[in-house]
PDB file of C-alpha atoms in Angstrom:
ATOM      1  CA  UNK A  17      72.646 111.059 127.048  1.00 82.00           C
ATOM      2  CA  UNK A  18      70.221 108.117 126.005  1.00 87.00           C
ATOM      3  CA  UNK A  19      69.866 109.276 122.955  1.00 92.00           C
ATOM      4  CA  UNK A  20      73.032 109.529 122.055  1.00 91.00           C
ATOM      5  CA  UNK A  21      73.736 106.051 122.953  1.00 92.00           C
ATOM      6  CA  UNK A  22      70.776 104.663 121.249  1.00 94.00           C
ATOM      7  CA  UNK A  23      72.270 106.397 118.329  1.00 94.00           C
ATOM      8  CA  UNK A  24      75.694 104.780 118.444  1.00 93.00           C
ATOM      9  CA  UNK A  25      74.215 101.203 118.886  1.00 94.00           C
ATOM     10  CA  UNK A  26      71.853 101.970 115.670  1.00 95.00           C
ATOM     11  CA  UNK A  27      74.822 102.801 113.950  1.00 95.00           C
ATOM     12  CA  UNK A  28      76.588  99.658 114.849  1.00 95.00           C
ATOM     13  CA  UNK A  29      73.918  97.745 113.875  1.00 96.00           C
ATOM     14  CA  UNK A  30      73.903  99.392 110.567  1.00 96.00           C
ATOM     15  CA  UNK A  31      77.644  98.382 110.008  1.00 96.00           C
ATOM     16  CA  UNK A  32      76.749  94.785 111.036  1.00 96.00           C
ATOM     17  CA  UNK A  33      73.766  94.836 108.339  1.00 96.00           C
ATOM     18  CA  UNK A  34      75.855  96.355 105.781  1.00 96.00           C
ATOM     19  CA  UNK A  35      78.593  93.950 106.479  1.00 96.00           C
ATOM     20  CA  UNK A  36      76.125  91.572 106.024  1.00 96.00           C
ATOM     21  CA  UNK A  37      74.519  92.591 103.146  1.00 94.00           C
ATOM     22  CA  UNK A  38      78.307  92.455 101.702  1.00 94.00           C
ATOM     23  CA  UNK A  39      78.869  89.204 102.538  1.00 93.00           C
ATOM     24  CA  UNK A  40      75.480  87.526 102.234  1.00 93.00           C
ATOM     25  CA  UNK A  41      75.526  86.828  98.192  1.00 91.00           C
ATOM     26  CA  UNK A  42      78.805  84.524  98.912  1.00 89.00           C
ATOM     27  CA  UNK A  43      77.751  83.128 102.653  1.00 90.00           C
ATOM     28  CA  UNK A  44      74.166  81.977 100.993  1.00 90.00           C
ATOM     29  CA  UNK A  45      75.208  80.692  97.472  1.00 86.00           C
ATOM     30  CA  UNK A  46      73.395  82.940  95.361  1.00 87.00           C
ATOM     31  CA  UNK A  47      76.929  84.054  93.517  1.00 85.00           C
ATOM     32  CA  UNK A  48      78.088  81.431  91.501  1.00 83.00           C
ATOM     33  CA  UNK A  49      81.987  80.579  92.567  1.00 85.00           C
ATOM     34  CA  UNK A  50      84.607  81.100  89.436  1.00 85.00           C
ATOM     35  CA  UNK A  51      82.201  83.447  87.438  1.00 86.00           C
ATOM     36  CA  UNK A  52      81.730  87.139  87.139  1.00 90.00           C
ATOM     37  CA  UNK A  53      79.737  88.929  89.861  1.00 88.00           C
ATOM     38  CA  UNK A  54      75.968  88.948  89.072  1.00 89.00           C
ATOM     39  CA  UNK A  55      73.673  92.240  88.857  1.00 91.00           C
ATOM     40  CA  UNK A  56      71.889  91.367  92.125  1.00 90.00           C
ATOM     41  CA  UNK A  57      75.246  90.465  93.759  1.00 91.00           C
ATOM     42  CA  UNK A  58      76.708  93.866  92.746  1.00 92.00           C
ATOM     43  CA  UNK A  59      73.759  95.685  93.897  1.00 93.00           C
ATOM     44  CA  UNK A  60      73.705  93.787  97.372  1.00 93.00           C
ATOM     45  CA  UNK A  61      77.510  94.214  97.573  1.00 93.00           C
ATOM     46  CA  UNK A  62      77.561  97.913  96.789  1.00 95.00           C
ATOM     47  CA  UNK A  63      74.462  98.591  98.807  1.00 95.00           C
ATOM     48  CA  UNK A  64      76.048  97.191 102.016  1.00 95.00           C
ATOM     49  CA  UNK A  65      79.257  99.060 101.380  1.00 95.00           C
ATOM     50  CA  UNK A  66      76.931 102.346 101.524  1.00 96.00           C
ATOM     51  CA  UNK A  67      75.094 100.968 104.590  1.00 96.00           C
ATOM     52  CA  UNK A  68      78.617 100.351 106.353  1.00 96.00           C
ATOM     53  CA  UNK A  69      80.055 103.438 105.633  1.00 96.00           C
ATOM     54  CA  UNK A  70      77.052 105.794 107.039  1.00 96.00           C
ATOM     55  CA  UNK A  71      76.806 103.297 109.975  1.00 96.00           C
ATOM     56  CA  UNK A  72      80.819 103.730 110.685  1.00 96.00           C
ATOM     57  CA  UNK A  73      80.687 107.499 110.284  1.00 96.00           C
ATOM     58  CA  UNK A  74      77.471 107.677 112.544  1.00 96.00           C
ATOM     59  CA  UNK A  75      79.193 105.703 115.346  1.00 95.00           C
ATOM     60  CA  UNK A  76      82.261 108.066 115.090  1.00 95.00           C
ATOM     61  CA  UNK A  77      79.731 110.878 115.532  1.00 95.00           C
ATOM     62  CA  UNK A  78      77.902 109.401 118.161  1.00 95.00           C
ATOM     63  CA  UNK A  79      80.651 108.312 120.471  1.00 94.00           C
ATOM     64  CA  UNK A  80      81.829 111.775 120.018  1.00 94.00           C
ATOM     65  CA  UNK A  81      78.754 112.993 121.102  1.00 94.00           C
ATOM     66  CA  UNK A  82      79.104 110.815 123.942  1.00 93.00           C
ATOM     67  CA  UNK A  83      82.519 111.529 124.759  1.00 92.00           C
ATOM     68  CA  UNK A  84      81.977 115.580 124.789  1.00 92.00           C
ATOM     69  CA  UNK A  85      78.895 114.901 126.911  1.00 91.00           C
ATOM     70  CA  UNK A  86      80.886 112.887 129.786  1.00 91.00           C
ATOM     71  CA  UNK A  87      83.763 115.829 129.361  1.00 90.00           C
ATOM     72  CA  UNK A  88      80.731 118.439 130.296  1.00 90.00           C
ATOM     73  CA  UNK A  89      79.646 116.502 132.865  1.00 88.00           C
ATOM     74  CA  UNK A  90      82.692 115.940 134.445  1.00 86.00           C
ATOM     75  CA  UNK A  91      82.790 112.336 134.392  1.00 87.00           C
ATOM     76  CA  UNK A  92      85.916 112.412 132.049  1.00 83.00           C
ATOM     77  CA  UNK A  93      88.481 114.446 132.284  1.00 85.00           C
ATOM     78  CA  UNK A  94      90.357 115.238 128.779  1.00 81.00           C
ATOM     79  CA  UNK A  95      93.648 114.733 128.215  1.00 82.00           C
ATOM     80  CA  UNK A  96      95.922 118.264 128.219  1.00 83.00           C
ATOM     81  CA  UNK A  97      97.326 119.101 124.920  1.00 82.00           C
ATOM     82  CA  UNK A  98     100.868 118.913 124.566  1.00 82.00           C
ATOM     83  CA  UNK A  99     102.138 122.173 123.357  1.00 81.00           C
ATOM     84  CA  UNK A 100     105.153 121.898 121.354  1.00 81.00           C
ATOM     85  CA  UNK A 101     108.028 122.993 123.130  1.00 80.00           C
ATOM     86  CA  UNK A 102     110.140 126.298 122.366  1.00 81.00           C
ATOM     87  CA  UNK A 103     113.212 125.708 121.052  1.00 80.00           C
ATOM     88  CA  UNK A 104     116.215 126.269 123.462  1.00 81.00           C
ATOM     89  CA  UNK A 105     117.967 129.716 123.262  1.00 80.00           C
ATOM     90  CA  UNK A 106     121.658 129.603 121.987  1.00 79.00           C
ATOM     91  CA  UNK A 107     123.989 129.589 124.705  1.00 73.00           C
ATOM     92  CA  UNK A 108     126.143 132.920 124.260  1.00 71.00           C
ATOM     93  CA  UNK A 109     129.987 132.572 123.781  1.00 61.00           C
ATOM     94  CA  UNK A 110     131.734 132.625 126.759  1.00 56.00           C
ATOM     95  CA  UNK A 111     134.551 135.276 127.058  1.00 57.00           C
ATOM     96  CA  UNK A 112     138.078 134.198 125.966  1.00 54.00           C
ATOM     97  CA  UNK A 113     139.823 132.721 129.470  1.00 55.00           C
ATOM     98  CA  UNK A 114     140.879 129.878 130.742  1.00 60.00           C
ATOM     99  CA  UNK A 115     138.850 127.728 127.861  1.00 65.00           C
ATOM    100  CA  UNK A 116     141.613 126.902 124.543  1.00 64.00           C
ATOM    101  CA  UNK A 117     141.133 127.801 121.057  1.00 79.00           C
ATOM    102  CA  UNK A 118     141.232 124.953 118.487  1.00 81.00           C
ATOM    103  CA  UNK A 119     145.057 126.414 117.426  1.00 82.00           C
ATOM    104  CA  UNK A 120     146.163 126.213 121.069  1.00 84.00           C
ATOM    105  CA  UNK A 121     144.814 122.572 121.378  1.00 84.00           C
ATOM    106  CA  UNK A 122     146.311 121.376 118.044  1.00 84.00           C
ATOM    107  CA  UNK A 123     149.820 122.850 119.646  1.00 86.00           C
ATOM    108  CA  UNK A 124     149.135 121.132 122.943  1.00 84.00           C
ATOM    109  CA  UNK A 125     148.442 117.944 121.152  1.00 87.00           C
ATOM    110  CA  UNK A 126     150.981 117.586 118.556  1.00 88.00           C
ATOM    111  CA  UNK A 127     154.187 116.353 120.604  1.00 89.00           C
ATOM    112  CA  UNK A 128     151.240 113.252 121.543  1.00 88.00           C
ATOM    113  CA  UNK A 129     150.978 112.433 118.205  1.00 88.00           C
ATOM    114  CA  UNK A 130     154.549 112.320 117.079  1.00 89.00           C
ATOM    115  CA  UNK A 131     155.035 110.530 120.216  1.00 88.00           C
ATOM    116  CA  UNK A 132     152.194 107.987 119.271  1.00 88.00           C
ATOM    117  CA  UNK A 133     153.173 107.664 115.768  1.00 87.00           C
ATOM    118  CA  UNK A 134     156.974 107.006 116.555  1.00 86.00           C
ATOM    119  CA  UNK A 135     155.762 104.222 119.129  1.00 86.00           C
ATOM    120  CA  UNK A 136     153.613 102.511 116.326  1.00 84.00           C
ATOM    121  CA  UNK A 137     156.612 102.889 113.911  1.00 84.00           C
ATOM    122  CA  UNK A 138     158.899 101.435 116.039  1.00 81.00           C
ATOM    123  CA  UNK A 139     157.233  98.320 117.315  1.00 73.00           C
ATOM    124  CA  UNK A 140     156.757  95.117 115.177  1.00 57.00           C
ATOM    125  CA  UNK A 141     153.813  93.029 114.737  1.00 56.00           C
ATOM    126  CA  UNK A 142     154.159  89.359 116.151  1.00 51.00           C
ATOM    127  CA  UNK A 143     151.333  87.127 116.218  1.00 47.00           C
ATOM    128  CA  UNK A 144     148.176  87.321 115.449  1.00 51.00           C
ATOM    129  CA  UNK A 145     146.561  89.062 118.691  1.00 49.00           C
ATOM    130  CA  UNK A 146     147.285  92.112 120.780  1.00 52.00           C
ATOM    131  CA  UNK A 147     148.977  90.799 123.846  1.00 54.00           C
ATOM    132  CA  UNK A 148     149.441  93.401 126.716  1.00 58.00           C
ATOM    133  CA  UNK A 149     150.731  96.097 124.286  1.00 55.00           C
ATOM    134  CA  UNK A 150     153.487  93.512 122.697  1.00 56.00           C
ATOM    135  CA  UNK A 151     151.644  94.119 119.327  1.00 54.00           C
ATOM    136  CA  UNK A 152     151.030  97.166 117.227  1.00 55.00           C
ATOM    137  CA  UNK A 153     147.611  97.587 116.194  1.00 55.00           C
ATOM    138  CA  UNK A 154     148.310  98.356 112.828  1.00 54.00           C
ATOM    139  CA  UNK A 155     150.660  95.381 112.544  1.00 52.00           C
ATOM    140  CA  UNK A 156     147.775  93.281 113.516  1.00 51.00           C
ATOM    141  CA  UNK A 157     145.439  94.270 111.073  1.00 51.00           C
ATOM    142  CA  UNK A 158     147.981  93.969 108.153  1.00 51.00           C
ATOM    143  CA  UNK A 159     148.395  90.650 109.157  1.00 52.00           C
ATOM    144  CA  UNK A 160     144.600  89.525 108.589  1.00 49.00           C
TER     145      UNK A 160
END
């Protein structure tokens, strides 16, 4: 366990060293401002980039190893993985009985639709706002 912790610390130090190598030419003034990168700047920058990438990969690997060790020792309880929920089974159609079909519903609602249509046609829209059913909605919309 101690070796893994030391490895994680060393990898984190490698990341910091790589980042320093990347910014050192600019921070120390060895790279002239508003000029193309010198060979030394390119060398330091890309060496630092490589060291930083290796450090990040190492840090991730050591942290994963530490986590696995803690799980084995029982000090950390991993979260249970969520399994995809099975799709719900389709509900079988209920046998015909008290439920009405769409044709039956259409015949039941036809008189109501006609009564509403007649009511809207007979009322006249007066005023901009509808007050207590005195103006039809269609008339109000036409006046706007």
